[in-house]
PDB file of N, CA and C in Angstrom:
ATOM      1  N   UNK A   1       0.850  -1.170   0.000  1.00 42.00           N
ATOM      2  CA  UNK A   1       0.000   0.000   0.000  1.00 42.00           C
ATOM      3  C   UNK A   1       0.896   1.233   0.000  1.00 42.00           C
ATOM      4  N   UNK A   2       1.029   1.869  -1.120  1.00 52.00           N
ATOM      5  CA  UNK A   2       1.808   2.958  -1.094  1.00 52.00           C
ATOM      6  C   UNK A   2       1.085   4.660  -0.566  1.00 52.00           C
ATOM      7  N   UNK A   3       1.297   4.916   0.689  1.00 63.00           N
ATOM      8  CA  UNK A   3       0.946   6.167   1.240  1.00 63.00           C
ATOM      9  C   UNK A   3       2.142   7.353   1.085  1.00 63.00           C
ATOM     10  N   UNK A   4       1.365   8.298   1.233  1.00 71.00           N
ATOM     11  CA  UNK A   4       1.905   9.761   1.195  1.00 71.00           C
ATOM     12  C   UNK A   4       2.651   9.921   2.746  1.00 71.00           C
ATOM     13  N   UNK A   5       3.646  10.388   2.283  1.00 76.00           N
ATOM     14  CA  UNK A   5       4.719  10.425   3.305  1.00 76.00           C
ATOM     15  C   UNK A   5       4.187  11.859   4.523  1.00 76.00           C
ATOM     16  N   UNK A   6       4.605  11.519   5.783  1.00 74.00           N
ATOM     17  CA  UNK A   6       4.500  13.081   6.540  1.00 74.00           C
ATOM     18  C   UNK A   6       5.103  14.126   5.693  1.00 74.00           C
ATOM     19  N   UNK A   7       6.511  14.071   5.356  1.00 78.00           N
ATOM     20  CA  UNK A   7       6.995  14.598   4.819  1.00 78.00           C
ATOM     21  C   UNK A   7       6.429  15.536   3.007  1.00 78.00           C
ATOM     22  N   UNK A   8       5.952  14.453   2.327  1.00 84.00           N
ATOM     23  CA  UNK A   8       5.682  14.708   1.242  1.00 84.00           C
ATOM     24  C   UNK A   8       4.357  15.630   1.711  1.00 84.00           C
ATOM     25  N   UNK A   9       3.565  15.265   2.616  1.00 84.00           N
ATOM     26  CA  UNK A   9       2.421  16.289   3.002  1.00 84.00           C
ATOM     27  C   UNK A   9       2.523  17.983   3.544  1.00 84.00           C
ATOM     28  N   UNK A  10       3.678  17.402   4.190  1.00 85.00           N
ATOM     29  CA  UNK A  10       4.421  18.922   4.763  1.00 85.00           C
ATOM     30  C   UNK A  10       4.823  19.906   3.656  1.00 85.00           C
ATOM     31  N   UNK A  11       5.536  18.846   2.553  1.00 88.00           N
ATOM     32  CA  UNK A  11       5.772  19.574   1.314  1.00 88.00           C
ATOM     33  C   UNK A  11       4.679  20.695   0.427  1.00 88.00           C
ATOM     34  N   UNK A  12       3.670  19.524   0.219  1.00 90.00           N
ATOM     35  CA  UNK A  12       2.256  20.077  -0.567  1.00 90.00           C
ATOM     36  C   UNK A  12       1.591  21.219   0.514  1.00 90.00           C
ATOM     37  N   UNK A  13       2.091  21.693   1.434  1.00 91.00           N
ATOM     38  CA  UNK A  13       1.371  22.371   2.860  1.00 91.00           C
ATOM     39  C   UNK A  13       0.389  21.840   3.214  1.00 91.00           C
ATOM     40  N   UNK A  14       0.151  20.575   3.543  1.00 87.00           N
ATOM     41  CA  UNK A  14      -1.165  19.659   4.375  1.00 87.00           C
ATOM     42  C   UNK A  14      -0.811  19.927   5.576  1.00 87.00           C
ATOM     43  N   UNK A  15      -0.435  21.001   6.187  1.00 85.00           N
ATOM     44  CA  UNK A  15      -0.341  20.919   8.023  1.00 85.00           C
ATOM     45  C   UNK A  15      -0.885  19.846   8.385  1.00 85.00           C
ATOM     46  N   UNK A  16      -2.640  19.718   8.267  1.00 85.00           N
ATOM     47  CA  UNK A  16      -3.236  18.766   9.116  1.00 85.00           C
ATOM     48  C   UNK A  16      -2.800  17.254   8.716  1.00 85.00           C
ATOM     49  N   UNK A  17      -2.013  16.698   7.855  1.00 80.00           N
ATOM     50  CA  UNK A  17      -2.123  15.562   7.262  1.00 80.00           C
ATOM     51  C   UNK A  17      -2.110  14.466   8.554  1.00 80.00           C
ATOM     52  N   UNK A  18      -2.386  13.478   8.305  1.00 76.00           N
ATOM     53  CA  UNK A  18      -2.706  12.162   9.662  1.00 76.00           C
ATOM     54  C   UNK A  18      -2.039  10.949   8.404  1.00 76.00           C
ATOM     55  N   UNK A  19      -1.267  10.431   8.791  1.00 71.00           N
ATOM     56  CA  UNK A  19      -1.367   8.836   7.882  1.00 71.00           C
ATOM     57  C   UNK A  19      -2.634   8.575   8.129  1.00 71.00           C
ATOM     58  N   UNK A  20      -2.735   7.121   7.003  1.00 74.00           N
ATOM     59  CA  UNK A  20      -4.125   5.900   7.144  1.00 74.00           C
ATOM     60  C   UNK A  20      -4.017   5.943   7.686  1.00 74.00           C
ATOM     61  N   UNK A  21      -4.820   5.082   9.132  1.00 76.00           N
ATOM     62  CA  UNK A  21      -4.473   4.132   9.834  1.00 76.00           C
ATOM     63  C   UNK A  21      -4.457   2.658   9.371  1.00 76.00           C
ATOM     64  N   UNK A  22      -3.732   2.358   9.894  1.00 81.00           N
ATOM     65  CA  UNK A  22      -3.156   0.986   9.454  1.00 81.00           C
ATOM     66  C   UNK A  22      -3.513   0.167  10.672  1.00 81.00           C
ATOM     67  N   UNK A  23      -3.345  -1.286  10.805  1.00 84.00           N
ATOM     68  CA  UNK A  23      -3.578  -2.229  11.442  1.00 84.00           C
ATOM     69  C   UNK A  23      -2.099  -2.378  12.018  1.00 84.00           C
ATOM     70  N   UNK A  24      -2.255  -2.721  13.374  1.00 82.00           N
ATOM     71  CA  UNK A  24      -0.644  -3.249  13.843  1.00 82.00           C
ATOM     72  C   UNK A  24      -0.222  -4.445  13.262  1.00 82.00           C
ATOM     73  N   UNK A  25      -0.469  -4.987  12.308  1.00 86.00           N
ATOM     74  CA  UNK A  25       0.418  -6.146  12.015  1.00 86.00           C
ATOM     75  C   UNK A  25       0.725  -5.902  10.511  1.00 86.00           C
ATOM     76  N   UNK A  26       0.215  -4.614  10.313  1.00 87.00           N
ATOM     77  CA  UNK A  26       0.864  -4.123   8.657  1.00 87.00           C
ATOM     78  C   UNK A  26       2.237  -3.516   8.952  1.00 87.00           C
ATOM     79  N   UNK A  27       2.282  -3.303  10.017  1.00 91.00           N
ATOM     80  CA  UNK A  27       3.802  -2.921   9.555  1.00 91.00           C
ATOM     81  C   UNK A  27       4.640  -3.072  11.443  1.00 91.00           C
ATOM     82  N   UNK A  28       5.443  -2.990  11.726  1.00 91.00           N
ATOM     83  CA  UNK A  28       6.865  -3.505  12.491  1.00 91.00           C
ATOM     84  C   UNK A  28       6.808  -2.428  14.227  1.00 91.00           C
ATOM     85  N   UNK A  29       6.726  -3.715  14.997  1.00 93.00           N
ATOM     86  CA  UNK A  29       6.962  -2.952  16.154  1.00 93.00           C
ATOM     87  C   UNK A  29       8.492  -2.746  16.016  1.00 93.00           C
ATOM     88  N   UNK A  30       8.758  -2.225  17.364  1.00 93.00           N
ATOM     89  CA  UNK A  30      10.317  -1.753  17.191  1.00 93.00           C
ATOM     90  C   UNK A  30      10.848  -2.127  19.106  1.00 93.00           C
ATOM     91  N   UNK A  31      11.729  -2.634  19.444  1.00 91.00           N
ATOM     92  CA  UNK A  31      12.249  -2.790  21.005  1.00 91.00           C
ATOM     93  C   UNK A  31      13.268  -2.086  21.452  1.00 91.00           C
ATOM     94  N   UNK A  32      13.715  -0.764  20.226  1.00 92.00           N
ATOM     95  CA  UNK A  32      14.309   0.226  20.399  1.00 92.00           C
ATOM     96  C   UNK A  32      14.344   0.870  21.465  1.00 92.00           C
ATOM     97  N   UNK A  33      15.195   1.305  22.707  1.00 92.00           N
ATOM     98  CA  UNK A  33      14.917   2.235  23.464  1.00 92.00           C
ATOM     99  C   UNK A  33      14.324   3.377  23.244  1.00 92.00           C
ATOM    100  N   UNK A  34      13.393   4.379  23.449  1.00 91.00           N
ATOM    101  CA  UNK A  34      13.221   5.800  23.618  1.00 91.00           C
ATOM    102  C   UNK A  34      14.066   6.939  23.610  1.00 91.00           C
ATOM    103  N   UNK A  35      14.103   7.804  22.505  1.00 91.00           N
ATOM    104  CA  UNK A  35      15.345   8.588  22.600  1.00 91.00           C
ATOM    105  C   UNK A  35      16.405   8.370  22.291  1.00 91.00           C
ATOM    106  N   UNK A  36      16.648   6.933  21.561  1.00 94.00           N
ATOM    107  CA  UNK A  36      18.041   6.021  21.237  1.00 94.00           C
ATOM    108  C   UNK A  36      17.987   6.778  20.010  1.00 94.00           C
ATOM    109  N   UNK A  37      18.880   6.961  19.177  1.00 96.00           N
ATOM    110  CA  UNK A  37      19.279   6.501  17.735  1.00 96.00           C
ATOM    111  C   UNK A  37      18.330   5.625  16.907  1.00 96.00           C
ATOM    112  N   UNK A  38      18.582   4.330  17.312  1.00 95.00           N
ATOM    113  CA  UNK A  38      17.799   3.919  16.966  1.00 95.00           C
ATOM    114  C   UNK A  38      16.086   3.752  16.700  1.00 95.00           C
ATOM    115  N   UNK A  39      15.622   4.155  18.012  1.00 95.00           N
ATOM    116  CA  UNK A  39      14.196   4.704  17.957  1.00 95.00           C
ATOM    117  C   UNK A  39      14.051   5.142  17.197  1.00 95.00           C
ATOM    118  N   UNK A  40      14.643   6.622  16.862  1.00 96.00           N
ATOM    119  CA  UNK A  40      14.672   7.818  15.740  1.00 96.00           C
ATOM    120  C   UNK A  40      14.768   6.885  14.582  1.00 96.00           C
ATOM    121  N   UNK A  41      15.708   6.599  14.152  1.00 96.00           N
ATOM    122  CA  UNK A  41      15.683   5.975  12.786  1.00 96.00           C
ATOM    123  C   UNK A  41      14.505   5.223  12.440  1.00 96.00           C
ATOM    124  N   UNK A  42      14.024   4.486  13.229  1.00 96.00           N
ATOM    125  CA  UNK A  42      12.538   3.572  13.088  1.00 96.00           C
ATOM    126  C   UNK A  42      11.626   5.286  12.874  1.00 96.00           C
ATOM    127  N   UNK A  43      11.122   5.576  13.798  1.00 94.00           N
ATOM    128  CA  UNK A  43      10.670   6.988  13.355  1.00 94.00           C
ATOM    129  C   UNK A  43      10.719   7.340  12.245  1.00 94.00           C
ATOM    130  N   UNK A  44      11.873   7.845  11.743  1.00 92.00           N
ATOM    131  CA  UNK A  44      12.214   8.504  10.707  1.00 92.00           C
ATOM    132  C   UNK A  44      11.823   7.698   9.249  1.00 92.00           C
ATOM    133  N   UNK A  45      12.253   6.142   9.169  1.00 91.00           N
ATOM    134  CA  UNK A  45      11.714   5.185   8.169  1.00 91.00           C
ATOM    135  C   UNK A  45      10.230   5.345   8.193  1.00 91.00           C
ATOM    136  N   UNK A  46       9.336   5.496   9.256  1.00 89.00           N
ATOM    137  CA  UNK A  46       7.938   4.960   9.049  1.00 89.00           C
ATOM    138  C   UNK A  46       7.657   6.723   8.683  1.00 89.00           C
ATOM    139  N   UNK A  47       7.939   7.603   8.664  1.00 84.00           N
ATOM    140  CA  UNK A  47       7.403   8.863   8.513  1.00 84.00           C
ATOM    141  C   UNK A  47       7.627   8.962   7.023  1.00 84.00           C
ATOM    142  N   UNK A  48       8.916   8.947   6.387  1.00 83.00           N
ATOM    143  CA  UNK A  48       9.471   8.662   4.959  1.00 83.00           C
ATOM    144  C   UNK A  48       8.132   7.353   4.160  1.00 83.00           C
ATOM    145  N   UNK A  49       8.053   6.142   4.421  1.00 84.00           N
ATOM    146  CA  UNK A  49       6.880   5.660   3.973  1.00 84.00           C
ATOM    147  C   UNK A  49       5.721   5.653   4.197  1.00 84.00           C
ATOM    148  N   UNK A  50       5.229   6.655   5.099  1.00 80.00           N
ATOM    149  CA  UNK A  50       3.914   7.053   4.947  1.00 80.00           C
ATOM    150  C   UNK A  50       2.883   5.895   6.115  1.00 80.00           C
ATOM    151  N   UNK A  51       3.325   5.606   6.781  1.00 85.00           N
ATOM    152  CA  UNK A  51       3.206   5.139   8.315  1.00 85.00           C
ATOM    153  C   UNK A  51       2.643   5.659   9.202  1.00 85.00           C
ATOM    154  N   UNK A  52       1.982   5.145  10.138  1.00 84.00           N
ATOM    155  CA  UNK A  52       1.754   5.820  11.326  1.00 84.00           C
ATOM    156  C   UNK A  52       3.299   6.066  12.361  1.00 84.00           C
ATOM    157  N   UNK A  53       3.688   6.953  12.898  1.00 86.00           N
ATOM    158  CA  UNK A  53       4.718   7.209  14.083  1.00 86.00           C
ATOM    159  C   UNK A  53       4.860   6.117  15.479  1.00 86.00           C
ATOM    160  N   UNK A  54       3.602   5.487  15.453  1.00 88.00           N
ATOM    161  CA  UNK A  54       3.452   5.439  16.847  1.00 88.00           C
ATOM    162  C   UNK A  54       2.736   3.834  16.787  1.00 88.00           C
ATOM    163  N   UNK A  55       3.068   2.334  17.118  1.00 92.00           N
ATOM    164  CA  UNK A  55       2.846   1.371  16.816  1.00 92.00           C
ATOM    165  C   UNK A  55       3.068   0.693  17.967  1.00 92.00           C
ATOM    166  N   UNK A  56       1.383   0.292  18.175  1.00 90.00           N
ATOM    167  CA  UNK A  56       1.437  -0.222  19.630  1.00 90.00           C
ATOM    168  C   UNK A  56       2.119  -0.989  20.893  1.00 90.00           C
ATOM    169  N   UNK A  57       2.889  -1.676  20.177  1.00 91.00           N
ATOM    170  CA  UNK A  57       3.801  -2.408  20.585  1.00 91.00           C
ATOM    171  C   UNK A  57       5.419  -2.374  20.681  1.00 91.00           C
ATOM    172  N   UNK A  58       5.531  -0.912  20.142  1.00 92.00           N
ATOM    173  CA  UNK A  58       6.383  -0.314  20.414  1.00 92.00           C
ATOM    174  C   UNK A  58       6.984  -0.293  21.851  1.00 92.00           C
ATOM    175  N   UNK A  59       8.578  -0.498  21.961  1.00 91.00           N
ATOM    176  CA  UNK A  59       9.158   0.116  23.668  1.00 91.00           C
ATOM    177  C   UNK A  59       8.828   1.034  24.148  1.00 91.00           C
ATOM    178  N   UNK A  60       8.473   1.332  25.304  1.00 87.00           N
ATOM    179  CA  UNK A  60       8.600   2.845  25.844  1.00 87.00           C
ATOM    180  C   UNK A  60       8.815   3.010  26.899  1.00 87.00           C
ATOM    181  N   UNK A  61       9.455   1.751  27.643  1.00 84.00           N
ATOM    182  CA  UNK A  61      10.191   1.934  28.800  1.00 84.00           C
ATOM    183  C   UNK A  61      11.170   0.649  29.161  1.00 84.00           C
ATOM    184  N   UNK A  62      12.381   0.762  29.376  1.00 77.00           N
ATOM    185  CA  UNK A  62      13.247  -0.025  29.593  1.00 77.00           C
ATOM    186  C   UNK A  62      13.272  -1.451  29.658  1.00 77.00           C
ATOM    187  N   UNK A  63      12.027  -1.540  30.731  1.00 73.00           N
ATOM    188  CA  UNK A  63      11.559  -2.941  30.566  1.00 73.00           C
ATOM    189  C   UNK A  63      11.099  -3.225  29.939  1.00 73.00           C
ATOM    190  N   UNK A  64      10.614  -2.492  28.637  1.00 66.00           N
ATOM    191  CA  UNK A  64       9.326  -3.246  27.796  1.00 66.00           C
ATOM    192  C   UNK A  64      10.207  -3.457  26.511  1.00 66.00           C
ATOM    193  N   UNK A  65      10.189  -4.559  25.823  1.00 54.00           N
ATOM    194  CA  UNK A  65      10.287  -4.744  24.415  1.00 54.00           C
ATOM    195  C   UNK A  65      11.110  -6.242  24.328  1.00 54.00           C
ATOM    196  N   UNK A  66      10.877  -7.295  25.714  1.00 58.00           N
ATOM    197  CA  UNK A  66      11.806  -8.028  25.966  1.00 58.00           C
ATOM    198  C   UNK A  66      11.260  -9.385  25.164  1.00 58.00           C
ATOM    199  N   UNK A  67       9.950  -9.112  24.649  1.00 58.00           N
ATOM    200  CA  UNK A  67       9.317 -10.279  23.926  1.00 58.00           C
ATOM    201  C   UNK A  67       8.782 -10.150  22.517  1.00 58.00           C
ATOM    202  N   UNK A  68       9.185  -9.197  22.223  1.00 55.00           N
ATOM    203  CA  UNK A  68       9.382  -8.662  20.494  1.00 55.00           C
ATOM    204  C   UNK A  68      10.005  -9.041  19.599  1.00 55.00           C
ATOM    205  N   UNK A  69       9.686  -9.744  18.545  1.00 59.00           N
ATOM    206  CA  UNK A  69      11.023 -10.305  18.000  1.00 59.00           C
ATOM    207  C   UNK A  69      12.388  -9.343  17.559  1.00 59.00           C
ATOM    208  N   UNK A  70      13.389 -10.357  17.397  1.00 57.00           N
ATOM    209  CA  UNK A  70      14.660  -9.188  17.153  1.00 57.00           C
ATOM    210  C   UNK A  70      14.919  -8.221  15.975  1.00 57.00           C
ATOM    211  N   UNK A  71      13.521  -8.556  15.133  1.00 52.00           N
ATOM    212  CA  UNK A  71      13.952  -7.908  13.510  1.00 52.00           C
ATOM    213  C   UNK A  71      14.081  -6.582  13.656  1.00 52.00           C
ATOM    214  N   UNK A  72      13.552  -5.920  14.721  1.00 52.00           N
ATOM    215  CA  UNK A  72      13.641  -4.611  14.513  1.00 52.00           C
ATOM    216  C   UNK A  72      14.902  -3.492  15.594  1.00 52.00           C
ATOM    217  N   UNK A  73      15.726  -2.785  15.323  1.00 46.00           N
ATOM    218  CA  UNK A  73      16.269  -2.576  16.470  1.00 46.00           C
ATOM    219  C   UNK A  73      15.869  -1.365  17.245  1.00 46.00           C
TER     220      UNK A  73
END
């Protein structure tokens, strides 16, 4: 499913733009720490393809992401 990027919306001046929403199993949790590098980069990939930011199963605290698989960092 090819969506319009945050970015590409920011471009056209869509201030308000929202991705689809998508289903959590269309696309990749992440067990990235918060604030890592890495987080950001996951960020930054799902904003570039037109993604939601924010995927439920995402880390967001130290302890959490210990049963996620490893594909994502």
């Amino acid at each position: 499913m090819s969506q319009v990027s945050v970015l590409d919306a920011i471009r056209e001046g869509m201030w308000d733009f929202e991705p689809q929403p998508l289903n959590a199993d269309e696309y990749s949790a992440t067990k990235a720490m918060p604030g890592t590098k890495a987080k950001l980069d996951v960020l930054a990939e799902r904003a570039q393809r037109g993604l939601p930011l924010w995927h439920d199963e995402d880390r967001v605290e130290y302890d959490d992401g210990k049963d996620l698989p490893p594909s994502r960092a």
